[in-house]
XYZ file of C-alpha atoms in Angstrom:
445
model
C -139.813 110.079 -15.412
C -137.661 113.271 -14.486
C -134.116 113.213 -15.273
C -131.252 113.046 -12.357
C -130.695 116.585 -13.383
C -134.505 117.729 -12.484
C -135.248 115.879 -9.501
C -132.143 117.475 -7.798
C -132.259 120.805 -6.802
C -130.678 123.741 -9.005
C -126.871 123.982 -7.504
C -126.043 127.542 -6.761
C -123.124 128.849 -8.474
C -121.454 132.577 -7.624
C -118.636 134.422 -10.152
C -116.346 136.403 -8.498
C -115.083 138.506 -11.522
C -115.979 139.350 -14.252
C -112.777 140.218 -16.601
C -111.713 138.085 -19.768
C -112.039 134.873 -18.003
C -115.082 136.065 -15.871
C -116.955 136.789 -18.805
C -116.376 132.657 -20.731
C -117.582 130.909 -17.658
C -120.063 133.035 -17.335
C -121.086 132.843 -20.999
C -120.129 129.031 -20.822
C -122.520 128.160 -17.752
C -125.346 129.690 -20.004
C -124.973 128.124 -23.261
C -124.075 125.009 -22.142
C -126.775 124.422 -19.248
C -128.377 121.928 -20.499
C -125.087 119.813 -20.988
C -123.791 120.672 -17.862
C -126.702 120.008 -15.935
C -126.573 116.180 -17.334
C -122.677 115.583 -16.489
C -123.218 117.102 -12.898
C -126.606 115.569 -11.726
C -128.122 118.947 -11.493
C -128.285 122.381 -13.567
C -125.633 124.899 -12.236
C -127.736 128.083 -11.321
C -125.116 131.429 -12.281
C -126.661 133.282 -8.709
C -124.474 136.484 -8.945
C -121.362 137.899 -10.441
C -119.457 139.913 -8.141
C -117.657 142.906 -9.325
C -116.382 146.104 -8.600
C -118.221 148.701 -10.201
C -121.519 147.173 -11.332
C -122.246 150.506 -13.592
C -118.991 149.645 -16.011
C -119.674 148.423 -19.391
C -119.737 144.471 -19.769
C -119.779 142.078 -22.631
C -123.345 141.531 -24.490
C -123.143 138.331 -22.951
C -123.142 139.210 -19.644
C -126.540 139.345 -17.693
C -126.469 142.736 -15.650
C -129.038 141.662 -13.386
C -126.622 139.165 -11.861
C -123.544 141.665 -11.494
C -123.551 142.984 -7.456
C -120.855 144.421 -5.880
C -121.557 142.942 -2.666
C -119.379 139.941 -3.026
C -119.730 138.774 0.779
C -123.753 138.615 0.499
C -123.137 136.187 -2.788
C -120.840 133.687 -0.970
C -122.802 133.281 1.629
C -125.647 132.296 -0.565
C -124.190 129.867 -2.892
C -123.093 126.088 -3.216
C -119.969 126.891 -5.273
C -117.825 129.315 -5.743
C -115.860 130.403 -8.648
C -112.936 132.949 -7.920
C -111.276 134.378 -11.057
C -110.663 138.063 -9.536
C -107.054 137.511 -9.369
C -104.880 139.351 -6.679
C -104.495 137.938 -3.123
C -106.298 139.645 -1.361
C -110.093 140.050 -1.364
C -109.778 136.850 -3.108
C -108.328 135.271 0.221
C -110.795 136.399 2.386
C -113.892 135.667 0.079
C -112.434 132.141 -0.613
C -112.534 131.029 3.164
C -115.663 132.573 3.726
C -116.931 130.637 1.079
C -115.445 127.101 2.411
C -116.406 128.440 6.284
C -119.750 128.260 4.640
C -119.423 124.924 3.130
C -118.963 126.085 -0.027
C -116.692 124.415 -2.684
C -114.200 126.670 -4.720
C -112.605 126.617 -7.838
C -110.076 129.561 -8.349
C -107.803 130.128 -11.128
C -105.490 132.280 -8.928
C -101.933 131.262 -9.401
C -99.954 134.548 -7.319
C -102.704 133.197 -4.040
C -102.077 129.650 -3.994
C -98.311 129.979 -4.339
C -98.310 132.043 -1.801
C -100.764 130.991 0.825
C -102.564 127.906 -0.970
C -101.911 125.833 2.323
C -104.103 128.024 4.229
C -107.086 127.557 1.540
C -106.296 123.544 1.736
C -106.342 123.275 5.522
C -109.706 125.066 5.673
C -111.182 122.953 3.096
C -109.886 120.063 4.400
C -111.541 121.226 7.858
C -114.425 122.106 6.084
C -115.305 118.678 4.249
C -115.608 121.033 0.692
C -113.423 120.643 -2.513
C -110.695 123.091 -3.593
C -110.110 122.760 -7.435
C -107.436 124.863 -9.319
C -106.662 123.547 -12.585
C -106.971 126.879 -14.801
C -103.874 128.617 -12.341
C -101.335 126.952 -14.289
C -100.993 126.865 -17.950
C -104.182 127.687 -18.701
C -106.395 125.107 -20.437
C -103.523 122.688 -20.389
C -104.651 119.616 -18.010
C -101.816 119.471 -16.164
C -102.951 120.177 -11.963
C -104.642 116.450 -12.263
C -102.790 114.452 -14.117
C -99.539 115.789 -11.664
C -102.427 115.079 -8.253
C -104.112 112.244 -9.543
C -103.026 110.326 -12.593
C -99.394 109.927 -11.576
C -100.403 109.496 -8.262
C -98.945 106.065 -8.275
C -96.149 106.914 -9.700
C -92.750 109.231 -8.916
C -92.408 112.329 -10.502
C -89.051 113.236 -11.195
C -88.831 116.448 -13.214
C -91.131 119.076 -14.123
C -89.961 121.112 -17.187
C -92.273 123.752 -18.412
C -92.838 126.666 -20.650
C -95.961 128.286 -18.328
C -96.366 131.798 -19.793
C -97.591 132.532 -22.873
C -96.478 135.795 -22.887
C -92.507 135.306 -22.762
C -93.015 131.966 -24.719
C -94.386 134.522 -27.476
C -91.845 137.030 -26.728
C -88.679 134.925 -27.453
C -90.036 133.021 -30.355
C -91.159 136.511 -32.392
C -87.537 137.207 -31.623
C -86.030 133.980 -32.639
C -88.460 133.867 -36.012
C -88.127 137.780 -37.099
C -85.282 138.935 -35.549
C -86.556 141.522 -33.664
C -85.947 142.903 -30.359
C -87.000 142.148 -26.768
C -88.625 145.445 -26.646
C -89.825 145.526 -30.059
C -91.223 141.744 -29.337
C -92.869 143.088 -26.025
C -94.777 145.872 -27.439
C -96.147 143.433 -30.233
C -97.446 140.902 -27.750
C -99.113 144.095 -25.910
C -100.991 145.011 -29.306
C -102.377 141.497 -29.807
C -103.200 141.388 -26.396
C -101.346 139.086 -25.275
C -99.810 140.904 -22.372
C -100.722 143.739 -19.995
C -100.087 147.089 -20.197
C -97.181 146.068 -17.544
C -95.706 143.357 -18.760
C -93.770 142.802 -15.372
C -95.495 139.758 -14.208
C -94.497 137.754 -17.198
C -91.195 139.440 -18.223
C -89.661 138.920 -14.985
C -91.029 135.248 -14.157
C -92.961 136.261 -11.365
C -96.032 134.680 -13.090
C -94.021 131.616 -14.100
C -92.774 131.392 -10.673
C -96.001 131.494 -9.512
C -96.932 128.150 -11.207
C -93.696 126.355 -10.922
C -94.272 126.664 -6.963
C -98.012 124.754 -7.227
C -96.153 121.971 -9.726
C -93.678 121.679 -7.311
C -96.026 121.066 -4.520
C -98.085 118.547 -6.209
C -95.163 116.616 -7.916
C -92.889 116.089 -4.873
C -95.773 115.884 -2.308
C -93.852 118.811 -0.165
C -95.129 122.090 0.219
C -93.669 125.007 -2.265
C -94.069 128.964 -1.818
C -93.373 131.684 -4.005
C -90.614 132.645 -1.860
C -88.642 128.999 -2.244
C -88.504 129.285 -5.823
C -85.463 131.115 -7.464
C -86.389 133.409 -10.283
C -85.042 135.078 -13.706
C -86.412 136.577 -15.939
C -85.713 137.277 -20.183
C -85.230 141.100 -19.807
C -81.453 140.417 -20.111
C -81.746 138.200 -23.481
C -80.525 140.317 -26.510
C -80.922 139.499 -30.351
C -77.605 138.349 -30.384
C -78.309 135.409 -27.743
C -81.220 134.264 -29.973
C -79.084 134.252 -32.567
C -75.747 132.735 -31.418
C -78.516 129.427 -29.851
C -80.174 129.424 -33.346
C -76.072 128.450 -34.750
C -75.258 126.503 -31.679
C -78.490 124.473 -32.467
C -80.840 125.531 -29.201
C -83.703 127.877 -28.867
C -84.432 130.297 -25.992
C -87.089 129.452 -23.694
C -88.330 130.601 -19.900
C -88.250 127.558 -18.398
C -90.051 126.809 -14.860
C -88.332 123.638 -13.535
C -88.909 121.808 -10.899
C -87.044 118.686 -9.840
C -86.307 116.130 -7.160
C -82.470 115.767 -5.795
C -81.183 112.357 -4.364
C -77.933 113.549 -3.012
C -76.125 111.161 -5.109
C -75.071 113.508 -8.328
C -73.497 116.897 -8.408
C -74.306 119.266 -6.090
C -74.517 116.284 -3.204
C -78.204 117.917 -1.414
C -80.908 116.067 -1.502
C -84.680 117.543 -2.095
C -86.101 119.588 -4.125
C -85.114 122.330 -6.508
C -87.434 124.930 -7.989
C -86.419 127.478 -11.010
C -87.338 129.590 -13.594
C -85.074 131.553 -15.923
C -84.371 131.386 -19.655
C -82.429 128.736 -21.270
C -81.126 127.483 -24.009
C -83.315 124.408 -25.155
C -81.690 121.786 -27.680
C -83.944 122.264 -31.155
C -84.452 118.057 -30.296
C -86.574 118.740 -27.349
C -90.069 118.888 -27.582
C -90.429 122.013 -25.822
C -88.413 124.067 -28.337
C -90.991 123.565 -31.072
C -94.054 125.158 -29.003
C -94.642 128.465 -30.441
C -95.757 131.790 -30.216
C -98.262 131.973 -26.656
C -98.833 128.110 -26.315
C -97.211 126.560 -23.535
C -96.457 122.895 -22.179
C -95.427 121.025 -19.871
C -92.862 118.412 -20.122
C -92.751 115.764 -16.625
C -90.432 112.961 -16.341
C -91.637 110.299 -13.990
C -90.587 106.892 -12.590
C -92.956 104.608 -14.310
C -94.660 106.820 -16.780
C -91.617 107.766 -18.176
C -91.682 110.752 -20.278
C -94.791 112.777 -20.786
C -95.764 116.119 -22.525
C -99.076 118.076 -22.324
C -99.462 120.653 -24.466
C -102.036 123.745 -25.850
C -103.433 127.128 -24.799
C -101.519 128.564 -21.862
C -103.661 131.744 -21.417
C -107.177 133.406 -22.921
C -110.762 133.648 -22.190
C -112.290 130.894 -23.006
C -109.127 128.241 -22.940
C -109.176 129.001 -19.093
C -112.677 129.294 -18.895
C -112.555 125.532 -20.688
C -110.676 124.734 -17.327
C -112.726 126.304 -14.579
C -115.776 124.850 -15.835
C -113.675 121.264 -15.777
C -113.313 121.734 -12.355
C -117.047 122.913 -11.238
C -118.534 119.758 -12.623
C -116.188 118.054 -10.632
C -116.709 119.808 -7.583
C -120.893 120.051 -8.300
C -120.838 115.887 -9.032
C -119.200 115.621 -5.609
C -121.905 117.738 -4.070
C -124.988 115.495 -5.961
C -123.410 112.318 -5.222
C -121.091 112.387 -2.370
C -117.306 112.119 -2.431
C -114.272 114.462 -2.141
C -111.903 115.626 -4.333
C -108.106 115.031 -3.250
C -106.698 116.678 -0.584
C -103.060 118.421 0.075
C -100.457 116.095 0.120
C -97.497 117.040 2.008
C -96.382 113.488 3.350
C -93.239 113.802 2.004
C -91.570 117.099 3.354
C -88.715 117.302 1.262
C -85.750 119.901 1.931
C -86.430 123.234 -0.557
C -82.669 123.040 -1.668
C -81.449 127.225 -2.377
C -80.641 128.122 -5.941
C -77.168 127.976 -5.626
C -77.652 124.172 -5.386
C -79.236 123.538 -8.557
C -77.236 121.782 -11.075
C -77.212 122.428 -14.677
C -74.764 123.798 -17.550
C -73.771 127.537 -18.792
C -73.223 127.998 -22.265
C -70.590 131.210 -21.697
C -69.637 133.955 -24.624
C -67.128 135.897 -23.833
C -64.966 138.533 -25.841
C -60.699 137.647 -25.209
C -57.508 138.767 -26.370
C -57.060 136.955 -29.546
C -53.376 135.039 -28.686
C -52.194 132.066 -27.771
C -52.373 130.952 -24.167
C -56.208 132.368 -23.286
C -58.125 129.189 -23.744
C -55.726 127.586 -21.059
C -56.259 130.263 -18.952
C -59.919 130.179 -19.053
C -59.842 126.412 -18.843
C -57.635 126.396 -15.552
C -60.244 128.619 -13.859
C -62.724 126.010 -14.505
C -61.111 123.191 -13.318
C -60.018 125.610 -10.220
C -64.154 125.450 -9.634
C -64.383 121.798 -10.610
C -66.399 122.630 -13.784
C -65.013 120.638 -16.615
C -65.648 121.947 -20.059
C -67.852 120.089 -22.575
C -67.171 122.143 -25.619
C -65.088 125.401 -26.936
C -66.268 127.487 -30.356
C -64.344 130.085 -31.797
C -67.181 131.049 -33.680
C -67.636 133.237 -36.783
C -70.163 136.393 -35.723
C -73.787 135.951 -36.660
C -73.512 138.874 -38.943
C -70.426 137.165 -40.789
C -67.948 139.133 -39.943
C -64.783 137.923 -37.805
C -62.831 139.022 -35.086
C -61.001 142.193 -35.091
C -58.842 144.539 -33.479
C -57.254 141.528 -31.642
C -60.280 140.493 -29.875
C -61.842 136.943 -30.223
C -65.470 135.604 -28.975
C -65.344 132.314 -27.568
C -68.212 129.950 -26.730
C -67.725 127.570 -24.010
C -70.027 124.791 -22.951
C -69.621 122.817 -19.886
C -70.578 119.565 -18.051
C -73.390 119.639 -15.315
C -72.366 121.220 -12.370
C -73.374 123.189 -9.132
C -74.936 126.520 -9.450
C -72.741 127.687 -7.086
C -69.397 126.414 -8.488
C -70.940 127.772 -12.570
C -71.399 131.205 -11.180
C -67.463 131.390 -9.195
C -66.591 130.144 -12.433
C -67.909 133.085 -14.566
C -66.552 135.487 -12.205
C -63.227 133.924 -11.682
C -63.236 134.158 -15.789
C -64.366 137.581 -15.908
C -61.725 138.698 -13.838
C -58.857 136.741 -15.722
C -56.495 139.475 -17.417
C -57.218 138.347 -21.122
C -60.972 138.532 -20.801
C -62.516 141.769 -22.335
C -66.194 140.882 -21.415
C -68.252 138.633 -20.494
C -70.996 139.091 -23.278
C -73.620 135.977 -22.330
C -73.865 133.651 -19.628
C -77.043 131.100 -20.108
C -78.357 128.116 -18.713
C -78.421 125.012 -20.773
C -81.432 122.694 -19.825
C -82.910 119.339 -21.362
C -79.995 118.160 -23.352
């Protein structure tokens, strides 16, 4: 008797790209046919790999008869489609081509579905196909279906995430060595961990990115690139590592997403979306993941607290990922079904950054006499930010304050955005004040 796999016919599988990821699923769907082809219900037939300059050299394990450069003649001739090009656009246009065609797709692109995944979803939706994404955030973390599915019952709270490798990487060669942000850049560049322009990563516009699609999926209300506010680390110094490292935190770009009630500080309900660096108590799960991993940390009604954690970028983690999702979608094509849709049922209020609420951990050089802490704490309460703790600290290096200047460290309570930052420049502008040398978020306490 022929297996499920042989009496169904071959389903017809095109690549669109052929880079570091390109090259595992296309090395993946090869060596592990024969597995594949018994979890789907039919072998997965690699049609075409479309790139653009066929002629360039490729990996060994790359079959050059299947590279083309006509990537609109390979849509239209296959049953999936696997989009890991990057970029918006082709990669836009290809993608709806392939669902116009009744294609399903399965695209790793983070910068397109942040900022135009709703026009992939409707056309899928109008389309009857699948849309699977699971590799655009954190890699070969599962984290796109648990947030859609498994918690589906539940209420997601919070989403608190480390989501690039790169700056995750970055900060923790700086916390471990001592080194500098440049120095720590230009290492992660030789190992290959980040691109010749490290922009993306360094100013959270990759983290953003993914923090919009969590965001979406968590609160059921629909998140764009443009709705979420965004930092980056290229103003954290060796001296911020350090002074967290004796105040007992580590440094970490966070992407955070998280559902308002209206009830707490700030008073707006809905939903707020971030991603800057903060400091991270050395108690929190996230400030032990090291060097490029990343992980996610959700709180949720029911579920309570959950972390996933492992490989947040590289070939074949994210290749691990994108082949998760094409025997989901090519199951659904042998035996019937749909994968989940959008859900935007709830269309909750994007609340601005200046609503957020968290706490500052401020450093700030000040006359050294009597009177200045009082000063600096009226200004505070002036902005209804109470303080939680004051250091007079002794200087990383050892040595203490002179010339008549002191450093002080202040830590407040949980407040607005908007009332932290009148704060710090109400302080700044206080006669006493020399500098403000830090000003950093404190998240996860």
């Amino acid at each position: 008797m022929p297996s499920a796999a042989e009496s169904h016919p071959p389903l017809r599988v095109a690549l669109l790209g052929c880079g570091v990821v390109g090259t595992q699923v296309a090395r993946l769907l090869t060596e592990q046919a024969d597995d594949l082809a018994s979890r789907v219900g039919a072998r997965l037939e690699l049609v075409g790999i479309a790139v653009r300059d066929a002629a360039a050299p490729r990996d060994a394990a790359i079959d050059r008869s299947l590279l083309t450069e006509d990537a609109e003649g390979l849509v239209a001739r296959a049953d999936v489609v696997v989009e890991v090009m990057g970029g918006t656009e082709p990669a836009r246009a290809l993608l709806l081509r392939a669902i116009e065609a009744g294609a399903a797709v399965v695209t790793a692109n983070k910068a397109l579905l942040a900022e135009d995944g709703p026009t992939l979803y409707k056309a899928a939706d109008a389309a009857g196909v699948d849309i699977y994404f699971e590799a655009a955030v954190a890699g070969a973390i599962p984290i796109v279906r648990p947030v859609r599915e498994s918690l589906a019952g539940d209420h997601v709270r919070r989403v608190l995430g480390i989501v690039n490798g790169t700056t995750n990487y970055v900060l923790d060669q700086m916390a471990t060595t001592g080194m500098g942000l440049e120095e720590a850049v230009k290492e992660a560049q030789d190992l290959g961990y980040a691109e010749a322009d490290p922009t993306a990563d360094v100013e959270g516009y990759d983290a953003a990115a993914k923090a919009a699609i969590l965001a979406s999926l968590a609160f059921h209300t629909r998140v764009s690139l443009d709705d979420v506010a965004r930092e980056g680390i290229m103003s954290v110094t060796a001296a911020d590592v350090a002074w967290a490292a004796q105040t007992g935190h580590v440094i970490k770009l966070l992407a955070i997403a998280e559902l308002r009630d209206g009830t707490s500080a700030g008073g707006s309900a809905g939903v707020s979306v971030r991603v800057h660096p903060a400091l991270v108590p050395t108690s929190h799960p996230l400030a032990n993941v090291r060097g490029s991993f990343n992980a996610v940390f959700v709180e949720a009604e029911s579920a309570g607290e959950l972390m996933f954690y492992g490989r947040g970028a590289g070939g074949a983690p994210t290749a691990s990922a994108v082949l998760g999702d094409v025997v989901s979608a090519a199951r659904h094509r042998v035996l019937g079904g749909k994968g989940p849709q959008e859900s935007t049922y709830a269309e909750l209020a994007i609340l601005p950054a200046s609503a957020a609420v968290t706490r500052y951990q401020v450093r700030l050089d000040v006359d050294d006499r009597p009177g200045v802490l009082a000063q600096v704490a009226h200004a505070l309460a002036e902005h209804g930010v109470s303080i939680e703790a004051v250091r007079q600290p002794t200087a990383p290096g050892g040595a203490d304050a002179e010339g008549g200047v002191a450093e002080l460290l202040i830590t407040t309570h949980a407040a607005p955005e908007s009332a932290l930052a009148a704060t710090v420049a109400a302080v700044a502008g206080l006669d006493p004040v020399r500098t403000i040398t830090s000003v950093l978020r404190v998240e996860g306490a």
